[in-house]
Amino acid sequence: MLNIVLFGPPGSGKGTQAKFLEQKYQTPQISTGDLFRYNLKNETDLGKKVRAYMDKGSLVPDEITTQMLSDELDKGKSPNGYIFDGYPRTTSQAVALDKILAEKFNEEVTVTVALVVDDEVLVQRLLERGKTSGRSDDVNEEVIRHRITEYYTKTAKVAKHYKAQGKWVEINGVGDIDEITEKLIAVINEAMIKED
Ligand code: AMP
């Protein structure tokens, strides 16, 4: 199995790249942001619990997020693995993901690839995306900046967890989308060789 964690601040292109990688490796993308938005749209109990956090651009508590991810993986094992997009976002989630993959599938994270993008580029990208994405958290600059702050205060620390495992690679997330995909594929292929 190939378990890729796509890492990076909001607007760094994780979702876009996850779609390409999903096709290339036949590994479904699991986006916790998309799962939460599905619950918001369908006004589920989970959606009601998380709306206030998402509207503000704050992280949803770990316990709720990890339970949702675990439930999603229980829907059936993907034979080739997964692309995790937007999870883990805290060290406690990273520890939980290791445990979940080990317990459910006897597997581990193959590699974590972080897309590096300057803050002002992120803000401009997200405001632009907000014109068509239909996401309320993409239209308000204050909310966008809060999401970026959440990334630097809580999420960036997760790097330490994966660096300690020798599974952390950073790539420049600015430039031609196809070239970034190529760089990602090169990193993933190398990690697969190492794993064998
Ligand atoms: P995203 O689509 O990945 O930008 O996520 C949108 C929003 O969903 C975030 O601003 C958080 O409120 C919530 N969210 C998504 N993934 C996580 C996670 N792993 N931990 C906590 N909150 C999350």
PDB file of C-alpha atoms and ligand atoms in Angstrom:
ATOM      1  CA  MET A   1       0.000   0.000   0.000  1.00  0.00           C
ATOM      2  CA  LEU A   2       1.051   3.546  -0.712  1.00  0.00           C
ATOM      3  CA  ASN A   3      -0.019   5.975   1.985  1.00  0.00           C
ATOM      4  CA  ILE A   4       0.789   9.515   0.986  1.00  0.00           C
ATOM      5  CA  VAL A   5       0.241  12.486   3.257  1.00  0.00           C
ATOM      6  CA  LEU A   6      -0.097  15.735   1.322  1.00  0.00           C
ATOM      7  CA  PHE A   7       0.881  18.565   3.554  1.00  0.00           C
ATOM      8  CA  GLY A   8       0.837  22.329   3.251  1.00  0.00           C
ATOM      9  CA  PRO A   9      -1.070  25.454   4.225  1.00  0.00           C
ATOM     10  CA  PRO A  10      -4.561  26.205   2.892  1.00  0.00           C
ATOM     11  CA  GLY A  11      -4.315  27.180  -0.760  1.00  0.00           C
ATOM     12  CA  SER A  12      -1.012  25.397  -1.326  1.00  0.00           C
ATOM     13  CA  GLY A  13      -2.591  23.091  -3.920  1.00  0.00           C
ATOM     14  CA  LYS A  14      -3.015  19.867  -1.924  1.00  0.00           C
ATOM     15  CA  GLY A  15      -6.490  19.179  -3.267  1.00  0.00           C
ATOM     16  CA  THR A  16      -5.523  19.867  -6.880  1.00  0.00           C
ATOM     17  CA  GLN A  17      -2.476  17.632  -6.675  1.00  0.00           C
ATOM     18  CA  ALA A  18      -4.351  14.914  -4.778  1.00  0.00           C
ATOM     19  CA  LYS A  19      -6.716  14.553  -7.742  1.00  0.00           C
ATOM     20  CA  PHE A  20      -3.803  13.871 -10.128  1.00  0.00           C
ATOM     21  CA  LEU A  21      -2.127  11.451  -7.741  1.00  0.00           C
ATOM     22  CA  GLU A  22      -5.396   9.621  -7.156  1.00  0.00           C
ATOM     23  CA  GLN A  23      -5.544   8.850 -10.894  1.00  0.00           C
ATOM     24  CA  LYS A  24      -1.879   7.999 -11.218  1.00  0.00           C
ATOM     25  CA  TYR A  25      -1.617   5.588  -8.276  1.00  0.00           C
ATOM     26  CA  GLN A  26      -5.263   4.497  -7.989  1.00  0.00           C
ATOM     27  CA  THR A  27      -5.232   5.584  -4.367  1.00  0.00           C
ATOM     28  CA  PRO A  28      -8.357   7.410  -3.203  1.00  0.00           C
ATOM     29  CA  GLN A  29      -7.990  10.911  -1.840  1.00  0.00           C
ATOM     30  CA  ILE A  30      -9.271  11.330   1.679  1.00  0.00           C
ATOM     31  CA  SER A  31      -9.882  14.995   2.369  1.00  0.00           C
ATOM     32  CA  THR A  32     -11.125  15.709   5.877  1.00  0.00           C
ATOM     33  CA  GLY A  33     -12.151  19.184   4.671  1.00  0.00           C
ATOM     34  CA  ASP A  34     -14.372  17.614   1.981  1.00  0.00           C
ATOM     35  CA  LEU A  35     -15.820  15.149   4.494  1.00  0.00           C
ATOM     36  CA  PHE A  36     -16.682  17.986   6.866  1.00  0.00           C
ATOM     37  CA  ARG A  37     -18.224  20.024   4.034  1.00  0.00           C
ATOM     38  CA  TYR A  38     -20.365  17.021   3.061  1.00  0.00           C
ATOM     39  CA  ASN A  39     -21.649  16.887   6.632  1.00  0.00           C
ATOM     40  CA  LEU A  40     -22.315  20.626   6.686  1.00  0.00           C
ATOM     41  CA  LYS A  41     -24.247  20.467   3.440  1.00  0.00           C
ATOM     42  CA  ASN A  42     -26.348  17.542   4.616  1.00  0.00           C
ATOM     43  CA  GLU A  43     -26.858  19.102   8.037  1.00  0.00           C
ATOM     44  CA  THR A  44     -25.831  15.964   9.869  1.00  0.00           C
ATOM     45  CA  ASP A  45     -25.193  15.947  13.617  1.00  0.00           C
ATOM     46  CA  LEU A  46     -21.481  16.028  12.859  1.00  0.00           C
ATOM     47  CA  GLY A  47     -22.031  18.979  10.519  1.00  0.00           C
ATOM     48  CA  LYS A  48     -23.838  20.872  13.271  1.00  0.00           C
ATOM     49  CA  LYS A  49     -20.997  20.170  15.698  1.00  0.00           C
ATOM     50  CA  VAL A  50     -18.258  21.469  13.414  1.00  0.00           C
ATOM     51  CA  ARG A  51     -19.883  24.424  11.644  1.00  0.00           C
ATOM     52  CA  ALA A  52     -18.741  27.096  14.087  1.00  0.00           C
ATOM     53  CA  TYR A  53     -15.102  25.972  13.862  1.00  0.00           C
ATOM     54  CA  MET A  54     -15.139  25.879  10.087  1.00  0.00           C
ATOM     55  CA  ASP A  55     -16.874  29.232   9.689  1.00  0.00           C
ATOM     56  CA  LYS A  56     -14.138  30.852  11.750  1.00  0.00           C
ATOM     57  CA  GLY A  57     -11.358  28.997   9.954  1.00  0.00           C
ATOM     58  CA  SER A  58     -10.328  27.204  13.158  1.00  0.00           C
ATOM     59  CA  LEU A  59      -9.318  23.579  13.355  1.00  0.00           C
ATOM     60  CA  VAL A  60     -12.017  21.153  14.427  1.00  0.00           C
ATOM     61  CA  PRO A  61     -11.048  19.337  17.676  1.00  0.00           C
ATOM     62  CA  ASP A  62      -8.807  16.307  17.165  1.00  0.00           C
ATOM     63  CA  GLU A  63     -11.197  13.797  18.686  1.00  0.00           C
ATOM     64  CA  ILE A  64     -14.017  14.650  16.269  1.00  0.00           C
ATOM     65  CA  THR A  65     -11.715  14.768  13.238  1.00  0.00           C
ATOM     66  CA  THR A  66      -9.929  11.523  13.988  1.00  0.00           C
ATOM     67  CA  GLN A  67     -13.189   9.682  14.637  1.00  0.00           C
ATOM     68  CA  MET A  68     -14.510  10.846  11.258  1.00  0.00           C
ATOM     69  CA  LEU A  69     -11.324   9.719   9.498  1.00  0.00           C
ATOM     70  CA  SER A  70     -11.368   6.355  11.232  1.00  0.00           C
ATOM     71  CA  ASP A  71     -15.022   5.826  10.248  1.00  0.00           C
ATOM     72  CA  GLU A  72     -14.181   6.694   6.641  1.00  0.00           C
ATOM     73  CA  LEU A  73     -11.406   4.083   6.550  1.00  0.00           C
ATOM     74  CA  ASP A  74     -13.806   1.513   7.979  1.00  0.00           C
ATOM     75  CA  LYS A  75     -15.921   1.797   4.841  1.00  0.00           C
ATOM     76  CA  GLY A  76     -13.580  -0.654   3.130  1.00  0.00           C
ATOM     77  CA  LYS A  77      -9.870  -1.013   2.569  1.00  0.00           C
ATOM     78  CA  SER A  78      -8.444   0.518  -0.580  1.00  0.00           C
ATOM     79  CA  PRO A  79      -6.092  -2.098  -2.077  1.00  0.00           C
ATOM     80  CA  ASN A  80      -3.457   0.404  -3.228  1.00  0.00           C
ATOM     81  CA  GLY A  81      -3.529   2.790  -0.288  1.00  0.00           C
ATOM     82  CA  TYR A  82      -4.636   6.375   0.228  1.00  0.00           C
ATOM     83  CA  ILE A  83      -3.788  10.013  -0.289  1.00  0.00           C
ATOM     84  CA  PHE A  84      -4.436  11.933   2.894  1.00  0.00           C
ATOM     85  CA  ASP A  85      -5.243  15.555   2.081  1.00  0.00           C
ATOM     86  CA  GLY A  86      -5.618  17.869   5.065  1.00  0.00           C
ATOM     87  CA  TYR A  87      -5.089  15.191   7.701  1.00  0.00           C
ATOM     88  CA  PRO A  88      -3.108  15.092   9.969  1.00  0.00           C
ATOM     89  CA  ARG A  89      -3.085  18.749  11.001  1.00  0.00           C
ATOM     90  CA  THR A  90      -1.828  18.375  14.582  1.00  0.00           C
ATOM     91  CA  THR A  91       0.791  16.169  16.174  1.00  0.00           C
ATOM     92  CA  SER A  92      -1.927  14.280  18.024  1.00  0.00           C
ATOM     93  CA  GLN A  93      -3.602  13.531  14.661  1.00  0.00           C
ATOM     94  CA  ALA A  94      -0.266  12.356  13.227  1.00  0.00           C
ATOM     95  CA  VAL A  95       0.156   9.951  16.146  1.00  0.00           C
ATOM     96  CA  ALA A  96      -3.452   8.795  15.660  1.00  0.00           C
ATOM     97  CA  LEU A  97      -2.913   8.186  11.932  1.00  0.00           C
ATOM     98  CA  ASP A  98       0.109   5.979  12.612  1.00  0.00           C
ATOM     99  CA  LYS A  99      -1.951   3.980  15.084  1.00  0.00           C
ATOM    100  CA  ILE A 100      -5.006   3.717  12.824  1.00  0.00           C
ATOM    101  CA  LEU A 101      -2.992   2.544   9.805  1.00  0.00           C
ATOM    102  CA  ALA A 102      -1.137   0.001  11.931  1.00  0.00           C
ATOM    103  CA  GLU A 103      -4.223  -1.354  13.678  1.00  0.00           C
ATOM    104  CA  LYS A 104      -6.597  -1.421  10.732  1.00  0.00           C
ATOM    105  CA  PHE A 105      -4.257  -2.423   7.908  1.00  0.00           C
ATOM    106  CA  ASN A 106      -0.855  -3.254   9.410  1.00  0.00           C
ATOM    107  CA  GLU A 107       0.438  -0.354   7.344  1.00  0.00           C
ATOM    108  CA  GLU A 108       2.264   2.944   7.779  1.00  0.00           C
ATOM    109  CA  VAL A 109       2.639   6.331   6.125  1.00  0.00           C
ATOM    110  CA  THR A 110       4.942   5.967   3.118  1.00  0.00           C
ATOM    111  CA  VAL A 111       5.910   9.608   2.693  1.00  0.00           C
ATOM    112  CA  THR A 112       4.727  13.100   3.616  1.00  0.00           C
ATOM    113  CA  VAL A 113       5.121  15.742   0.950  1.00  0.00           C
ATOM    114  CA  ALA A 114       4.768  19.367   1.980  1.00  0.00           C
ATOM    115  CA  LEU A 115       3.936  22.031  -0.591  1.00  0.00           C
ATOM    116  CA  VAL A 116       5.689  25.278   0.315  1.00  0.00           C
ATOM    117  CA  VAL A 117       3.966  28.514  -0.719  1.00  0.00           C
ATOM    118  CA  ASP A 118       4.459  32.076   0.494  1.00  0.00           C
ATOM    119  CA  ASP A 119       1.631  33.497   2.682  1.00  0.00           C
ATOM    120  CA  GLU A 120       0.693  36.392   0.410  1.00  0.00           C
ATOM    121  CA  VAL A 121       0.432  34.009  -2.558  1.00  0.00           C
ATOM    122  CA  LEU A 122      -1.865  31.814  -0.438  1.00  0.00           C
ATOM    123  CA  VAL A 123      -4.155  34.721   0.453  1.00  0.00           C
ATOM    124  CA  GLN A 124      -4.434  35.795  -3.198  1.00  0.00           C
ATOM    125  CA  ARG A 125      -5.064  32.206  -4.364  1.00  0.00           C
ATOM    126  CA  LEU A 126      -7.772  31.640  -1.755  1.00  0.00           C
ATOM    127  CA  LEU A 127      -9.542  34.932  -2.470  1.00  0.00           C
ATOM    128  CA  GLU A 128      -9.491  34.021  -6.170  1.00  0.00           C
ATOM    129  CA  ARG A 129     -10.780  30.505  -5.416  1.00  0.00           C
ATOM    130  CA  GLY A 130     -13.523  32.062  -3.256  1.00  0.00           C
ATOM    131  CA  LYS A 131     -15.065  33.636  -6.351  1.00  0.00           C
ATOM    132  CA  THR A 132     -16.115  30.193  -7.587  1.00  0.00           C
ATOM    133  CA  SER A 133     -15.550  27.583  -4.858  1.00  0.00           C
ATOM    134  CA  GLY A 134     -18.757  28.286  -2.972  1.00  0.00           C
ATOM    135  CA  ARG A 135     -16.728  27.950   0.234  1.00  0.00           C
ATOM    136  CA  SER A 136     -17.601  30.573   2.814  1.00  0.00           C
ATOM    137  CA  ASP A 137     -14.132  30.235   4.362  1.00  0.00           C
ATOM    138  CA  ASP A 138     -12.542  31.332   1.058  1.00  0.00           C
ATOM    139  CA  VAL A 139     -14.235  34.719   0.763  1.00  0.00           C
ATOM    140  CA  ASN A 140     -13.339  36.565   3.933  1.00  0.00           C
ATOM    141  CA  GLU A 141      -9.694  37.660   4.171  1.00  0.00           C
ATOM    142  CA  GLU A 142      -9.757  37.600   7.965  1.00  0.00           C
ATOM    143  CA  VAL A 143     -10.917  33.960   7.979  1.00  0.00           C
ATOM    144  CA  ILE A 144      -8.300  33.082   5.355  1.00  0.00           C
ATOM    145  CA  ARG A 145      -5.536  34.653   7.447  1.00  0.00           C
ATOM    146  CA  HIS A 146      -6.801  32.816  10.536  1.00  0.00           C
ATOM    147  CA  ARG A 147      -6.607  29.508   8.639  1.00  0.00           C
ATOM    148  CA  ILE A 148      -3.011  30.283   7.700  1.00  0.00           C
ATOM    149  CA  THR A 149      -2.219  31.166  11.323  1.00  0.00           C
ATOM    150  CA  GLU A 150      -3.758  27.879  12.471  1.00  0.00           C
ATOM    151  CA  TYR A 151      -1.422  26.155  10.030  1.00  0.00           C
ATOM    152  CA  TYR A 152       1.716  27.813  11.404  1.00  0.00           C
ATOM    153  CA  THR A 153       0.777  27.519  15.080  1.00  0.00           C
ATOM    154  CA  LYS A 154      -0.624  23.971  15.099  1.00  0.00           C
ATOM    155  CA  THR A 155       0.004  22.177  11.833  1.00  0.00           C
ATOM    156  CA  ALA A 156       3.565  23.106  10.850  1.00  0.00           C
ATOM    157  CA  LYS A 157       4.769  21.353  14.048  1.00  0.00           C
ATOM    158  CA  VAL A 158       3.698  18.019  12.581  1.00  0.00           C
ATOM    159  CA  ALA A 159       6.833  18.190  10.402  1.00  0.00           C
ATOM    160  CA  LYS A 160       8.849  17.135  13.453  1.00  0.00           C
ATOM    161  CA  HIS A 161       6.878  13.900  13.738  1.00  0.00           C
ATOM    162  CA  TYR A 162       7.589  12.866  10.159  1.00  0.00           C
ATOM    163  CA  LYS A 163      11.159  14.187  10.078  1.00  0.00           C
ATOM    164  CA  ALA A 164      11.919  11.897  13.013  1.00  0.00           C
ATOM    165  CA  GLN A 165      10.654   9.003  10.861  1.00  0.00           C
ATOM    166  CA  GLY A 166      12.657  10.152   7.813  1.00  0.00           C
ATOM    167  CA  LYS A 167       9.399  10.654   5.904  1.00  0.00           C
ATOM    168  CA  TRP A 168       9.327  14.410   5.304  1.00  0.00           C
ATOM    169  CA  VAL A 169       9.968  16.023   1.922  1.00  0.00           C
ATOM    170  CA  GLU A 170       9.289  19.660   0.969  1.00  0.00           C
ATOM    171  CA  ILE A 171       8.697  20.869  -2.540  1.00  0.00           C
ATOM    172  CA  ASN A 172       8.047  24.318  -3.971  1.00  0.00           C
ATOM    173  CA  GLY A 173       4.292  24.680  -4.479  1.00  0.00           C
ATOM    174  CA  VAL A 174       4.522  27.757  -6.711  1.00  0.00           C
ATOM    175  CA  GLY A 175       4.742  27.405 -10.470  1.00  0.00           C
ATOM    176  CA  ASP A 176       3.330  25.297 -13.236  1.00  0.00           C
ATOM    177  CA  ILE A 177       0.790  22.755 -11.866  1.00  0.00           C
ATOM    178  CA  ASP A 178       2.084  19.948 -14.135  1.00  0.00           C
ATOM    179  CA  GLU A 179       5.660  20.542 -13.045  1.00  0.00           C
ATOM    180  CA  ILE A 180       4.631  20.363  -9.390  1.00  0.00           C
ATOM    181  CA  THR A 181       2.806  17.083 -10.107  1.00  0.00           C
ATOM    182  CA  GLU A 182       5.982  15.722 -11.743  1.00  0.00           C
ATOM    183  CA  LYS A 183       8.036  16.669  -8.697  1.00  0.00           C
ATOM    184  CA  LEU A 184       5.502  14.973  -6.413  1.00  0.00           C
ATOM    185  CA  ILE A 185       5.563  11.816  -8.515  1.00  0.00           C
ATOM    186  CA  ALA A 186       9.366  11.735  -8.375  1.00  0.00           C
ATOM    187  CA  VAL A 187       9.318  12.017  -4.570  1.00  0.00           C
ATOM    188  CA  ILE A 188       6.629   9.338  -4.219  1.00  0.00           C
ATOM    189  CA  ASN A 189       8.339   6.920  -6.593  1.00  0.00           C
ATOM    190  CA  GLU A 190      11.578   7.283  -4.670  1.00  0.00           C
ATOM    191  CA  ALA A 191       9.782   6.643  -1.385  1.00  0.00           C
ATOM    192  CA  MET A 192       8.175   3.515  -2.869  1.00  0.00           C
ATOM    193  CA  ILE A 193      11.584   2.197  -3.913  1.00  0.00           C
ATOM    194  CA  LYS A 194      12.963   2.848  -0.425  1.00  0.00           C
ATOM    195  CA  GLU A 195      10.024   1.030   1.148  1.00  0.00           C
ATOM    196  CA  ASP A 196      10.532  -2.124  -0.952  1.00  0.00           C
TER     197      ASP A 196
HETATM  198  P1  AMP B   1      -9.642  22.196   4.123  1.00  0.00           P
HETATM  199  O1  AMP B   1     -10.656  21.917   3.074  1.00  0.00           O
HETATM  200  O2  AMP B   1      -8.632  21.106   4.236  1.00  0.00           O
HETATM  201  O3  AMP B   1      -9.009  23.556   3.950  1.00  0.00           O
HETATM  202  O4  AMP B   1     -10.407  22.228   5.520  1.00  0.00           O
HETATM  203  C1  AMP B   1     -11.458  23.141   5.753  1.00  0.00           C
HETATM  204  C2  AMP B   1     -11.725  23.249   7.243  1.00  0.00           C
HETATM  205  O5  AMP B   1     -12.109  21.964   7.743  1.00  0.00           O
HETATM  206  C3  AMP B   1     -10.550  23.672   8.108  1.00  0.00           C
HETATM  207  O6  AMP B   1     -10.395  25.089   8.160  1.00  0.00           O
HETATM  208  C4  AMP B   1     -10.947  23.080   9.450  1.00  0.00           C
HETATM  209  O7  AMP B   1     -11.962  23.861  10.068  1.00  0.00           O
HETATM  210  C5  AMP B   1     -11.579  21.754   9.046  1.00  0.00           C
HETATM  211  N1  AMP B   1     -10.587  20.659   8.973  1.00  0.00           N
HETATM  212  C6  AMP B   1     -10.254  19.934   7.861  1.00  0.00           C
HETATM  213  N2  AMP B   1      -9.348  19.002   8.154  1.00  0.00           N
HETATM  214  C7  AMP B   1      -9.071  19.132   9.477  1.00  0.00           C
HETATM  215  C8  AMP B   1      -8.195  18.450  10.374  1.00  0.00           C
HETATM  216  N3  AMP B   1      -7.388  17.454   9.960  1.00  0.00           N
HETATM  217  N4  AMP B   1      -8.198  18.855  11.668  1.00  0.00           N
HETATM  218  C9  AMP B   1      -9.002  19.841  12.103  1.00  0.00           C
HETATM  219  N5  AMP B   1      -9.831  20.541  11.313  1.00  0.00           N
HETATM  220  C10 AMP B   1      -9.885  20.178  10.001  1.00  0.00           C
END
